[in-house]
């Protein structure tokens, strides 16, 4: 079972690389014909899903993210705990955005998760700012695009589901240095 962690600042390409690794490994079959694959678990995607739920917790998370602040470790850790115990993660996963500090790393150990590899993506600050300023996401399916490097076929429209594309609230230039 493969368990990887992707480290790096916002805009470094953790999510893109994690998706490519999952796609490269694909859904495979063992000798008995059972199908398996690994899943990308993005803390950011999970938090945006909580926001889309419209719950009180979602409003709290939205306010923090809009300000470029981190969501408390307890909330993030519980989301990750639930996600890695899901049946679709039984054959492995790539963590994107978790752990981000020592408390979260200790929580990962407390969950009994043994990681195979950790990958660090290091990108200069000026490149990061350029990347996040051009990043847009689908408000329905969460697909990510970049206006210059990976634009959608039709401006403002998701190629995958036809949803509306918008900049992430935490990708404003004034919030990036703090993140």
GROMACS .gro file of N, CA and C in nm:
model
  537
    1UNK      N    1   0.085  -0.117   0.000
    1UNK     CA    2   0.000   0.000   0.000
    1UNK      C    3   0.090   0.123   0.000
    2UNK      N    4   0.063   0.214  -0.095
    2UNK     CA    5   0.143   0.334  -0.108
    2UNK      C    6   0.080   0.449  -0.030
    3UNK      N    7   0.163   0.515   0.054
    3UNK     CA    8   0.120   0.633   0.130
    3UNK      C    9   0.228   0.739   0.114
    4UNK      N   10   0.192   0.847   0.043
    4UNK     CA   11   0.286   0.955   0.016
    4UNK      C   12   0.237   1.084   0.076
    5UNK      N   13   0.332   1.175   0.102
    5UNK     CA   14   0.299   1.311   0.145
    5UNK      C   15   0.367   1.406   0.048
    6UNK      N   16   0.290   1.505   0.001
    6UNK     CA   17   0.344   1.610  -0.084
    6UNK      C   18   0.358   1.736   0.001
    7UNK      N   19   0.480   1.791   0.008
    7UNK     CA   20   0.507   1.913   0.083
    7UNK      C   21   0.542   2.026  -0.013
    8UNK      N   22   0.508   2.147   0.025
    8UNK     CA   23   0.546   2.265  -0.052
    8UNK      C   24   0.448   2.377  -0.025
    9UNK      N   25   0.486   2.499  -0.059
    9UNK     CA   26   0.399   2.614  -0.036
    9UNK      C   27   0.280   2.615  -0.132
   10UNK      N   28   0.178   2.698  -0.103
   10UNK     CA   29   0.065   2.711  -0.194
   10UNK      C   30   0.113   2.753  -0.333
   11UNK      N   31   0.065   2.683  -0.435
   11UNK     CA   32   0.102   2.715  -0.572
   11UNK      C   33   0.225   2.640  -0.622
   12UNK      N   34   0.285   2.557  -0.537
   12UNK     CA   35   0.406   2.485  -0.578
   12UNK      C   36   0.376   2.375  -0.679
   13UNK      N   37   0.253   2.326  -0.680
   13UNK     CA   38   0.218   2.220  -0.773
   13UNK      C   39   0.193   2.086  -0.705
   14UNK      N   40   0.173   2.087  -0.574
   14UNK     CA   41   0.150   1.962  -0.500
   14UNK      C   42   0.029   1.887  -0.555
   15UNK      N   43  -0.080   1.958  -0.571
   15UNK     CA   44  -0.204   1.894  -0.618
   15UNK      C   45  -0.190   1.841  -0.759
   16UNK      N   46  -0.128   1.919  -0.846
   16UNK     CA   47  -0.107   1.877  -0.985
   16UNK      C   48  -0.021   1.752  -0.990
   17UNK      N   49   0.089   1.753  -0.916
   17UNK     CA   50   0.178   1.637  -0.916
   17UNK      C   51   0.110   1.515  -0.855
   18UNK      N   52   0.034   1.535  -0.747
   18UNK     CA   53  -0.037   1.423  -0.685
   18UNK      C   54  -0.137   1.361  -0.783
   19UNK      N   55  -0.210   1.446  -0.855
   19UNK     CA   56  -0.306   1.395  -0.954
   19UNK      C   57  -0.234   1.316  -1.064
   20UNK      N   58  -0.119   1.367  -1.108
   20UNK     CA   59  -0.045   1.297  -1.213
   20UNK      C   60   0.008   1.163  -1.164
   21UNK      N   61   0.052   1.157  -1.040
   21UNK     CA   62   0.099   1.029  -0.985
   21UNK      C   63  -0.017   0.930  -0.978
   22UNK      N   64  -0.131   0.976  -0.926
   22UNK     CA   65  -0.248   0.887  -0.919
   22UNK      C   66  -0.289   0.840  -1.058
   23UNK      N   67  -0.289   0.930  -1.155
   23UNK     CA   68  -0.326   0.894  -1.292
   23UNK      C   69  -0.225   0.796  -1.351
   24UNK      N   70  -0.096   0.821  -1.325
   24UNK     CA   71   0.008   0.733  -1.378
   24UNK      C   72  -0.007   0.591  -1.321
   25UNK      N   73  -0.034   0.583  -1.192
   25UNK     CA   74  -0.050   0.451  -1.130
   25UNK      C   75  -0.183   0.389  -1.171
   26UNK      N   76  -0.282   0.475  -1.192
   26UNK     CA   77  -0.412   0.431  -1.242
   26UNK      C   78  -0.480   0.328  -1.155
   27UNK      N   79  -0.589   0.278  -1.207
   27UNK     CA   80  -0.660   0.168  -1.144
   27UNK      C   81  -0.597   0.041  -1.199
   28UNK      N   82  -0.545  -0.040  -1.110
   28UNK     CA   83  -0.479  -0.162  -1.151
   28UNK      C   84  -0.554  -0.282  -1.095
   29UNK      N   85  -0.522  -0.399  -1.146
   29UNK     CA   86  -0.585  -0.521  -1.096
   29UNK      C   87  -0.477  -0.615  -1.045
   30UNK      N   88  -0.507  -0.682  -0.933
   30UNK     CA   89  -0.412  -0.779  -0.882
   30UNK      C   90  -0.434  -0.913  -0.953
   31UNK      N   91  -0.363  -1.014  -0.911
   31UNK     CA   92  -0.369  -1.145  -0.977
   31UNK      C   93  -0.509  -1.208  -0.971
   32UNK      N   94  -0.588  -1.168  -0.872
   32UNK     CA   95  -0.724  -1.221  -0.860
   32UNK      C   96  -0.826  -1.134  -0.933
   33UNK      N   97  -0.779  -1.028  -0.999
   33UNK     CA   98  -0.869  -0.942  -1.073
   33UNK      C   99  -0.935  -0.832  -0.990
   34UNK      N  100  -0.894  -0.819  -0.861
   34UNK     CA  101  -0.950  -0.711  -0.779
   34UNK      C  102  -0.889  -0.579  -0.822
   35UNK      N  103  -0.974  -0.478  -0.835
   35UNK     CA  104  -0.927  -0.347  -0.882
   35UNK      C  105  -0.890  -0.259  -0.763
   36UNK      N  106  -0.783  -0.185  -0.780
   36UNK     CA  107  -0.740  -0.095  -0.675
   36UNK      C  108  -0.668   0.025  -0.735
   37UNK      N  109  -0.650   0.126  -0.657
   37UNK     CA  110  -0.578   0.247  -0.697
   37UNK      C  111  -0.551   0.329  -0.572
   38UNK      N  112  -0.481   0.438  -0.590
   38UNK     CA  113  -0.457   0.527  -0.476
   38UNK      C  114  -0.533   0.657  -0.498
   39UNK      N  115  -0.563   0.726  -0.390
   39UNK     CA  116  -0.642   0.848  -0.394
   39UNK      C  117  -0.560   0.967  -0.349
   40UNK      N  118  -0.585   1.080  -0.412
   40UNK     CA  119  -0.527   1.208  -0.368
   40UNK      C  120  -0.620   1.265  -0.262
   41UNK      N  121  -0.563   1.302  -0.149
   41UNK     CA  122  -0.640   1.364  -0.042
   41UNK      C  123  -0.584   1.503  -0.021
   42UNK      N  124  -0.659   1.602  -0.067
   42UNK     CA  125  -0.617   1.740  -0.057
   42UNK      C  126  -0.690   1.806   0.059
   43UNK      N  127  -0.613   1.858   0.154
   43UNK     CA  128  -0.673   1.929   0.266
   43UNK      C  129  -0.752   2.048   0.216
   44UNK      N  130  -0.696   2.122   0.121
   44UNK     CA  131  -0.766   2.238   0.066
   44UNK      C  132  -0.898   2.201   0.002
   45UNK      N  133  -0.898   2.093  -0.077
   45UNK     CA  134  -1.023   2.048  -0.140
   45UNK      C  135  -1.126   2.009  -0.034
   46UNK      N  136  -1.080   1.939   0.070
   46UNK     CA  137  -1.171   1.896   0.176
   46UNK      C  138  -1.230   2.017   0.249
   47UNK      N  139  -1.148   2.117   0.275
   47UNK     CA  140  -1.197   2.238   0.342
   47UNK      C  141  -1.296   2.314   0.253
   48UNK      N  142  -1.267   2.321   0.123
   48UNK     CA  143  -1.360   2.388   0.032
   48UNK      C  144  -1.493   2.314   0.024
   49UNK      N  145  -1.489   2.183   0.038
   49UNK     CA  146  -1.613   2.104   0.041
   49UNK      C  147  -1.695   2.138   0.165
   50UNK      N  148  -1.627   2.154   0.278
   50UNK     CA  149  -1.696   2.195   0.402
   50UNK      C  150  -1.760   2.332   0.380
   51UNK      N  151  -1.690   2.422   0.314
   51UNK     CA  152  -1.745   2.556   0.286
   51UNK      C  153  -1.870   2.544   0.199
   52UNK      N  154  -1.861   2.462   0.093
   52UNK     CA  155  -1.976   2.444   0.002
   52UNK      C  156  -2.097   2.385   0.072
   53UNK      N  157  -2.075   2.316   0.183
   53UNK     CA  158  -2.187   2.254   0.256
   53UNK      C  159  -2.280   2.359   0.316
   54UNK      N  160  -2.228   2.481   0.337
   54UNK     CA  161  -2.309   2.587   0.394
   54UNK      C  162  -2.331   2.575   0.544
   55UNK      N  163  -2.260   2.483   0.608
   55UNK     CA  164  -2.276   2.462   0.752
   55UNK      C  165  -2.212   2.575   0.831
   56UNK      N  166  -2.237   2.576   0.959
   56UNK     CA  167  -2.174   2.675   1.047
   56UNK      C  168  -2.023   2.659   1.044
   57UNK      N  169  -1.977   2.535   1.047
   57UNK     CA  170  -1.834   2.508   1.038
   57UNK      C  171  -1.781   2.560   0.904
   58UNK      N  172  -1.857   2.541   0.798
   58UNK     CA  173  -1.817   2.589   0.667
   58UNK      C  174  -1.800   2.740   0.663
   59UNK      N  175  -1.890   2.812   0.730
   59UNK     CA  176  -1.879   2.958   0.737
   59UNK      C  177  -1.754   3.000   0.813
   60UNK      N  178  -1.726   2.929   0.923
   60UNK     CA  179  -1.607   2.958   1.003
   60UNK      C  180  -1.480   2.933   0.921
   61UNK      N  181  -1.477   2.821   0.851
   61UNK     CA  182  -1.361   2.787   0.768
   61UNK      C  183  -1.345   2.889   0.655
   62UNK      N  184  -1.454   2.928   0.593
   62UNK     CA  185  -1.450   3.027   0.484
   62UNK      C  186  -1.390   3.159   0.532
   63UNK      N  187  -1.435   3.205   0.647
   63UNK     CA  188  -1.385   3.331   0.701
   63UNK      C  189  -1.233   3.323   0.723
   64UNK      N  190  -1.186   3.215   0.780
   64UNK     CA  191  -1.042   3.198   0.804
   64UNK      C  192  -0.964   3.195   0.672
   65UNK      N  193  -1.014   3.117   0.576
   65UNK     CA  194  -0.943   3.103   0.448
   65UNK      C  195  -0.945   3.233   0.369
   66UNK      N  196  -1.056   3.306   0.375
   66UNK     CA  197  -1.063   3.435   0.306
   66UNK      C  198  -0.958   3.533   0.358
   67UNK      N  199  -0.924   3.518   0.485
   67UNK     CA  200  -0.823   3.605   0.546
   67UNK      C  201  -0.681   3.551   0.527
   68UNK      N  202  -0.671   3.435   0.461
   68UNK     CA  203  -0.540   3.374   0.441
   68UNK      C  204  -0.486   3.308   0.566
   69UNK      N  205  -0.575   3.280   0.663
   69UNK     CA  206  -0.533   3.217   0.788
   69UNK      C  207  -0.551   3.066   0.779
   70UNK      N  208  -0.478   2.996   0.865
   70UNK     CA  209  -0.489   2.850   0.870
   70UNK      C  210  -0.612   2.809   0.950
   71UNK      N  211  -0.672   2.699   0.909
   71UNK     CA  212  -0.782   2.639   0.983
   71UNK      C  213  -0.719   2.562   1.100
   72UNK      N  214  -0.781   2.565   1.219
   72UNK     CA  215  -0.722   2.497   1.335
   72UNK      C  216  -0.690   2.349   1.309
   73UNK      N  217  -0.579   2.306   1.369
   73UNK     CA  218  -0.532   2.169   1.351
   73UNK      C  219  -0.638   2.065   1.383
   74UNK      N  220  -0.718   2.088   1.487
   74UNK     CA  221  -0.817   1.989   1.529
   74UNK      C  222  -0.918   1.962   1.418
   75UNK      N  223  -0.960   2.067   1.348
   75UNK     CA  224  -1.058   2.052   1.240
   75UNK      C  225  -0.995   1.978   1.122
   76UNK      N  226  -0.877   2.022   1.083
   76UNK     CA  227  -0.810   1.960   0.969
   76UNK      C  228  -0.778   1.814   0.997
   77UNK      N  229  -0.728   1.786   1.117
   77UNK     CA  230  -0.692   1.650   1.153
   77UNK      C  231  -0.813   1.557   1.150
   78UNK      N  232  -0.926   1.603   1.199
   78UNK     CA  233  -1.046   1.520   1.198
   78UNK      C  234  -1.092   1.490   1.055
   79UNK      N  235  -1.083   1.589   0.968
   79UNK     CA  236  -1.120   1.569   0.828
   79UNK      C  237  -1.030   1.463   0.765
   80UNK      N  238  -0.900   1.474   0.789
   80UNK     CA  239  -0.805   1.377   0.733
   80UNK      C  240  -0.827   1.238   0.793
   81UNK      N  241  -0.851   1.231   0.922
   81UNK     CA  242  -0.876   1.102   0.988
   81UNK      C  243  -0.995   1.032   0.921
   82UNK      N  244  -1.102   1.106   0.898
   82UNK     CA  245  -1.220   1.048   0.834
   82UNK      C  246  -1.188   1.004   0.691
   83UNK      N  247  -1.114   1.087   0.620
   83UNK     CA  248  -1.088   1.058   0.479
   83UNK      C  249  -0.999   0.936   0.459
   84UNK      N  250  -0.889   0.925   0.536
   84UNK     CA  251  -0.797   0.811   0.515
   84UNK      C  252  -0.858   0.679   0.557
   85UNK      N  253  -0.965   0.684   0.639
   85UNK     CA  254  -1.031   0.561   0.680
   85UNK      C  255  -1.142   0.520   0.583
   86UNK      N  256  -1.163   0.598   0.478
   86UNK     CA  257  -1.264   0.566   0.377
   86UNK      C  258  -1.221   0.444   0.296
   87UNK      N  259  -1.316   0.362   0.252
   87UNK     CA  260  -1.283   0.242   0.174
   87UNK      C  261  -1.202   0.270   0.048
   88UNK      N  262  -1.224   0.385  -0.016
   88UNK     CA  263  -1.151   0.413  -0.140
   88UNK      C  264  -1.003   0.446  -0.115
   89UNK      N  265  -0.963   0.457   0.010
   89UNK     CA  266  -0.822   0.482   0.044
   89UNK      C  267  -0.753   0.356   0.096
   90UNK      N  268  -0.822   0.244   0.092
   90UNK     CA  269  -0.769   0.120   0.148
   90UNK      C  270  -0.638   0.077   0.082
   91UNK      N  271  -0.616   0.115  -0.043
   91UNK     CA  272  -0.495   0.074  -0.114
   91UNK      C  273  -0.388   0.181  -0.118
   92UNK      N  274  -0.414   0.293  -0.052
   92UNK     CA  275  -0.313   0.396  -0.045
   92UNK      C  276  -0.366   0.532  -0.082
   93UNK      N  277  -0.282   0.634  -0.058
   93UNK     CA  278  -0.324   0.771  -0.083
   93UNK      C  279  -0.202   0.861  -0.088
   94UNK      N  280  -0.226   0.980  -0.141
   94UNK     CA  281  -0.126   1.087  -0.141
   94UNK      C  282  -0.187   1.203  -0.064
   95UNK      N  283  -0.121   1.245   0.042
   95UNK     CA  284  -0.168   1.359   0.120
   95UNK      C  285  -0.110   1.487   0.061
   96UNK      N  286  -0.197   1.580   0.029
   96UNK     CA  287  -0.160   1.709  -0.029
   96UNK      C  288  -0.204   1.817   0.070
   97UNK      N  289  -0.109   1.876   0.143
   97UNK     CA  290  -0.142   1.981   0.238
   97UNK      C  291  -0.154   1.933   0.382
   98UNK      N  292  -0.120   1.810   0.408
   98UNK     CA  293  -0.125   1.755   0.544
   98UNK      C  294  -0.013   1.654   0.557
   99UNK      N  295   0.065   1.659   0.662
   99UNK     CA  296   0.064   1.756   0.770
   99UNK      C  297   0.136   1.884   0.730
  100UNK      N  298   0.097   1.995   0.794
  100UNK     CA  299   0.162   2.123   0.766
  100UNK      C  300   0.242   2.173   0.886
  101UNK      N  301   0.236   2.100   0.999
  101UNK     CA  302   0.313   2.140   1.117
  101UNK      C  303   0.337   2.017   1.204
  102UNK      N  304   0.411   2.035   1.312
  102UNK     CA  305   0.447   1.924   1.399
  102UNK      C  306   0.325   1.859   1.464
  103UNK      N  307   0.227   1.940   1.508
  103UNK     CA  308   0.107   1.883   1.572
  103UNK      C  309   0.032   1.792   1.475
  104UNK      N  310   0.021   1.832   1.349
  104UNK     CA  311  -0.048   1.748   1.251
  104UNK      C  312   0.035   1.623   1.219
  105UNK      N  313   0.167   1.637   1.216
  105UNK     CA  314   0.252   1.520   1.191
  105UNK      C  315   0.237   1.419   1.305
  106UNK      N  316   0.233   1.470   1.428
  106UNK     CA  317   0.212   1.380   1.543
  106UNK      C  318   0.075   1.314   1.536
  107UNK      N  319  -0.026   1.388   1.491
  107UNK     CA  320  -0.160   1.330   1.476
  107UNK      C  321  -0.158   1.217   1.373
  108UNK      N  322  -0.081   1.234   1.266
  108UNK     CA  323  -0.069   1.130   1.164
  108UNK      C  324  -0.008   1.004   1.224
  109UNK      N  325   0.095   1.022   1.306
  109UNK     CA  326   0.157   0.909   1.375
  109UNK      C  327   0.056   0.844   1.470
  110UNK      N  328  -0.019   0.926   1.544
  110UNK     CA  329  -0.120   0.874   1.636
  110UNK      C  330  -0.230   0.795   1.564
  111UNK      N  331  -0.254   0.828   1.437
  111UNK     CA  332  -0.353   0.753   1.357
  111UNK      C  333  -0.298   0.617   1.314
  112UNK      N  334  -0.169   0.595   1.336
  112UNK     CA  335  -0.107   0.470   1.297
  112UNK      C  336  -0.066   0.464   1.151
  113UNK      N  337  -0.058   0.579   1.087
  113UNK     CA  338  -0.024   0.584   0.945
  113UNK      C  339   0.127   0.588   0.928
  114UNK      N  340   0.178   0.493   0.851
  114UNK     CA  341   0.320   0.489   0.820
  114UNK      C  342   0.336   0.529   0.674
  115UNK      N  343   0.408   0.637   0.653
  115UNK     CA  344   0.425   0.695   0.520
  115UNK      C  345   0.543   0.630   0.450
  116UNK      N  346   0.526   0.598   0.319
  116UNK     CA  347   0.634   0.540   0.240
  116UNK      C  348   0.737   0.645   0.199
  117UNK      N  349   0.688   0.760   0.152
  117UNK     CA  350   0.776   0.865   0.103
  117UNK      C  351   0.711   1.001   0.126
  118UNK      N  352   0.797   1.102   0.140
  118UNK     CA  353   0.752   1.241   0.146
  118UNK      C  354   0.828   1.316   0.038
  119UNK      N  355   0.756   1.394  -0.042
  119UNK     CA  356   0.815   1.468  -0.151
  119UNK      C  357   0.800   1.617  -0.126
  120UNK      N  358   0.910   1.691  -0.140
  120UNK     CA  359   0.909   1.837  -0.122
  120UNK      C  360   0.921   1.903  -0.259
  121UNK      N  361   0.829   1.994  -0.288
  121UNK     CA  362   0.837   2.074  -0.410
  121UNK      C  363   0.875   2.215  -0.367
  122UNK      N  364   0.992   2.259  -0.409
  122UNK     CA  365   1.045   2.390  -0.371
  122UNK      C  366   1.040   2.482  -0.492
  123UNK      N  367   0.973   2.596  -0.477
  123UNK     CA  368   0.953   2.690  -0.588
  123UNK      C  369   0.983   2.831  -0.537
  124UNK      N  370   1.052   2.913  -0.616
  124UNK     CA  371   1.080   3.052  -0.573
  124UNK      C  372   0.950   3.131  -0.549
  125UNK      N  373   0.955   3.223  -0.453
  125UNK     CA  374   0.837   3.302  -0.414
  125UNK      C  375   0.773   3.374  -0.532
  126UNK      N  376   0.854   3.434  -0.618
  126UNK     CA  377   0.795   3.510  -0.730
  126UNK      C  378   0.718   3.421  -0.826
  127UNK      N  379   0.760   3.298  -0.841
  127UNK     CA  380   0.688   3.201  -0.925
  127UNK      C  381   0.556   3.163  -0.858
  128UNK      N  382   0.560   3.145  -0.725
  128UNK     CA  383   0.438   3.110  -0.651
  128UNK      C  384   0.331   3.217  -0.667
  129UNK      N  385   0.368   3.343  -0.651
  129UNK     CA  386   0.272   3.452  -0.663
  129UNK      C  387   0.210   3.453  -0.802
  130UNK      N  388   0.292   3.435  -0.906
  130UNK     CA  389   0.241   3.431  -1.043
  130UNK      C  390   0.144   3.315  -1.062
  131UNK      N  391   0.178   3.201  -1.006
  131UNK     CA  392   0.091   3.084  -1.021
  131UNK      C  393  -0.044   3.104  -0.954
  132UNK      N  394  -0.043   3.150  -0.830
  132UNK     CA  395  -0.172   3.162  -0.759
  132UNK      C  396  -0.257   3.274  -0.815
  133UNK      N  397  -0.196   3.377  -0.872
  133UNK     CA  398  -0.275   3.485  -0.930
  133UNK      C  399  -0.351   3.439  -1.054
  134UNK      N  400  -0.305   3.334  -1.121
  134UNK     CA  401  -0.374   3.285  -1.240
  134UNK      C  402  -0.459   3.162  -1.216
  135UNK      N  403  -0.465   3.116  -1.092
  135UNK     CA  404  -0.535   2.991  -1.062
  135UNK      C  405  -0.684   3.016  -1.048
  136UNK      N  406  -0.766   2.930  -1.111
  136UNK     CA  407  -0.911   2.933  -1.096
  136UNK      C  408  -0.960   2.791  -1.073
  137UNK      N  409  -1.076   2.781  -1.004
  137UNK     CA  410  -1.132   2.650  -0.973
  137UNK      C  411  -1.279   2.646  -1.007
  138UNK      N  412  -1.328   2.528  -1.036
  138UNK     CA  413  -1.469   2.507  -1.064
  138UNK      C  414  -1.547   2.509  -0.933
  139UNK      N  415  -1.658   2.584  -0.932
  139UNK     CA  416  -1.739   2.591  -0.811
  139UNK      C  417  -1.824   2.466  -0.789
  140UNK      N  418  -1.830   2.376  -0.887
  140UNK     CA  419  -1.909   2.253  -0.873
  140UNK      C  420  -1.822   2.131  -0.843
  141UNK      N  421  -1.725   2.104  -0.931
  141UNK     CA  422  -1.648   1.980  -0.916
  141UNK      C  423  -1.509   2.001  -0.857
  142UNK      N  424  -1.464   2.127  -0.844
  142UNK     CA  425  -1.335   2.155  -0.785
  142UNK      C  426  -1.216   2.142  -0.878
  143UNK      N  427  -1.240   2.119  -1.008
  143UNK     CA  428  -1.130   2.110  -1.104
  143UNK      C  429  -1.051   2.241  -1.103
  144UNK      N  430  -0.920   2.228  -1.119
  144UNK     CA  431  -0.832   2.344  -1.110
  144UNK      C  432  -0.772   2.375  -1.247
  145UNK      N  433  -0.763   2.504  -1.277
  145UNK     CA  434  -0.706   2.552  -1.403
  145UNK      C  435  -0.613   2.668  -1.373
  146UNK      N  436  -0.530   2.702  -1.469
  146UNK     CA  437  -0.448   2.822  -1.461
  146UNK      C  438  -0.472   2.899  -1.590
  147UNK      N  439  -0.503   3.027  -1.577
  147UNK     CA  440  -0.542   3.107  -1.693
  147UNK      C  441  -0.435   3.112  -1.802
  148UNK      N  442  -0.307   3.101  -1.763
  148UNK     CA  443  -0.199   3.106  -1.861
  148UNK      C  444  -0.144   2.967  -1.893
  149UNK      N  445  -0.121   2.886  -1.790
  149UNK     CA  446  -0.053   2.758  -1.808
  149UNK      C  447  -0.143   2.639  -1.839
  150UNK      N  448  -0.270   2.647  -1.798
  150UNK     CA  449  -0.363   2.536  -1.819
  150UNK      C  450  -0.505   2.591  -1.828
  151UNK      N  451  -0.532   2.672  -1.931
  151UNK     CA  452  -0.664   2.736  -1.939
  151UNK      C  453  -0.774   2.639  -1.980
  152UNK      N  454  -0.898   2.669  -1.941
  152UNK     CA  455  -1.009   2.587  -1.987
  152UNK      C  456  -1.034   2.614  -2.136
  153UNK      N  457  -1.107   2.524  -2.202
  153UNK     CA  458  -1.137   2.542  -2.345
  153UNK      C  459  -1.220   2.668  -2.368
  154UNK      N  460  -1.315   2.692  -2.276
  154UNK     CA  461  -1.400   2.811  -2.283
  154UNK      C  462  -1.375   2.892  -2.157
  155UNK      N  463  -1.341   3.019  -2.174
  155UNK     CA  464  -1.309   3.103  -2.059
  155UNK      C  465  -1.424   3.104  -1.958
  156UNK      N  466  -1.389   3.077  -1.831
  156UNK     CA  467  -1.486   3.083  -1.722
  156UNK      C  468  -1.573   2.960  -1.707
  157UNK      N  469  -1.551   2.857  -1.791
  157UNK     CA  470  -1.636   2.737  -1.788
  157UNK      C  471  -1.548   2.613  -1.769
  158UNK      N  472  -1.585   2.529  -1.674
  158UNK     CA  473  -1.511   2.406  -1.646
  158UNK      C  474  -1.525   2.307  -1.761
  159UNK      N  475  -1.412   2.253  -1.806
  159UNK     CA  476  -1.412   2.152  -1.912
  159UNK      C  477  -1.478   2.022  -1.868
  160UNK      N  478  -1.470   1.991  -1.740
  160UNK     CA  479  -1.518   1.862  -1.690
  160UNK      C  480  -1.668   1.858  -1.667
  161UNK      N  481  -1.724   1.968  -1.608
  161UNK     CA  482  -1.865   1.961  -1.570
  161UNK      C  483  -1.948   2.081  -1.616
  162UNK      N  484  -1.884   2.181  -1.676
  162UNK     CA  485  -1.956   2.300  -1.721
  162UNK      C  486  -1.981   2.402  -1.612
  163UNK      N  487  -1.926   2.378  -1.493
  163UNK     CA  488  -1.944   2.471  -1.381
  163UNK      C  489  -1.871   2.602  -1.405
  164UNK      N  490  -1.897   2.698  -1.317
  164UNK     CA  491  -1.837   2.831  -1.323
  164UNK      C  492  -1.698   2.828  -1.259
  165UNK      N  493  -1.601   2.891  -1.327
  165UNK     CA  494  -1.465   2.899  -1.274
  165UNK      C  495  -1.444   3.032  -1.205
  166UNK      N  496  -1.382   3.028  -1.087
  166UNK     CA  497  -1.354   3.150  -1.014
  166UNK      C  498  -1.223   3.136  -0.938
  167UNK      N  499  -1.160   3.250  -0.909
  167UNK     CA  500  -1.036   3.250  -0.832
  167UNK      C  501  -1.067   3.208  -0.689
  168UNK      N  502  -0.974   3.136  -0.628
  168UNK     CA  503  -0.990   3.098  -0.489
  168UNK      C  504  -0.972   3.221  -0.401
  169UNK      N  505  -1.053   3.232  -0.297
  169UNK     CA  506  -1.045   3.348  -0.209
  169UNK      C  507  -0.911   3.356  -0.137
  170UNK      N  508  -0.846   3.241  -0.115
  170UNK     CA  509  -0.718   3.242  -0.045
  170UNK      C  510  -0.599   3.263  -0.139
  171UNK      N  511  -0.626   3.288  -0.267
  171UNK     CA  512  -0.519   3.311  -0.364
  171UNK      C  513  -0.497   3.459  -0.398
  172UNK      N  514  -0.554   3.547  -0.320
  172UNK     CA  515  -0.530   3.690  -0.344
  172UNK      C  516  -0.384   3.722  -0.313
  173UNK      N  517  -0.323   3.813  -0.390
  173UNK     CA  518  -0.180   3.842  -0.369
  173UNK      C  519  -0.147   3.883  -0.225
  174UNK      N  520  -0.239   3.952  -0.156
  174UNK     CA  521  -0.210   3.997  -0.019
  174UNK      C  522  -0.213   3.882   0.082
  175UNK      N  523  -0.278   3.770   0.048
  175UNK     CA  524  -0.284   3.659   0.143
  175UNK      C  525  -0.173   3.556   0.121
  176UNK      N  526  -0.114   3.554   0.001
  176UNK     CA  527  -0.016   3.451  -0.033
  176UNK      C  528   0.107   3.453   0.057
  177UNK      N  529   0.169   3.570   0.084
  177UNK     CA  530   0.291   3.566   0.168
  177UNK      C  531   0.266   3.505   0.306
  178UNK      N  532   0.150   3.528   0.364
  178UNK     CA  533   0.119   3.473   0.495
  178UNK      C  534   0.098   3.323   0.493
  179UNK      N  535   0.057   3.271   0.379
  179UNK     CA  536   0.033   3.129   0.368
  179UNK      C  537   0.163   3.055   0.348
   0.00000   0.00000   0.00000
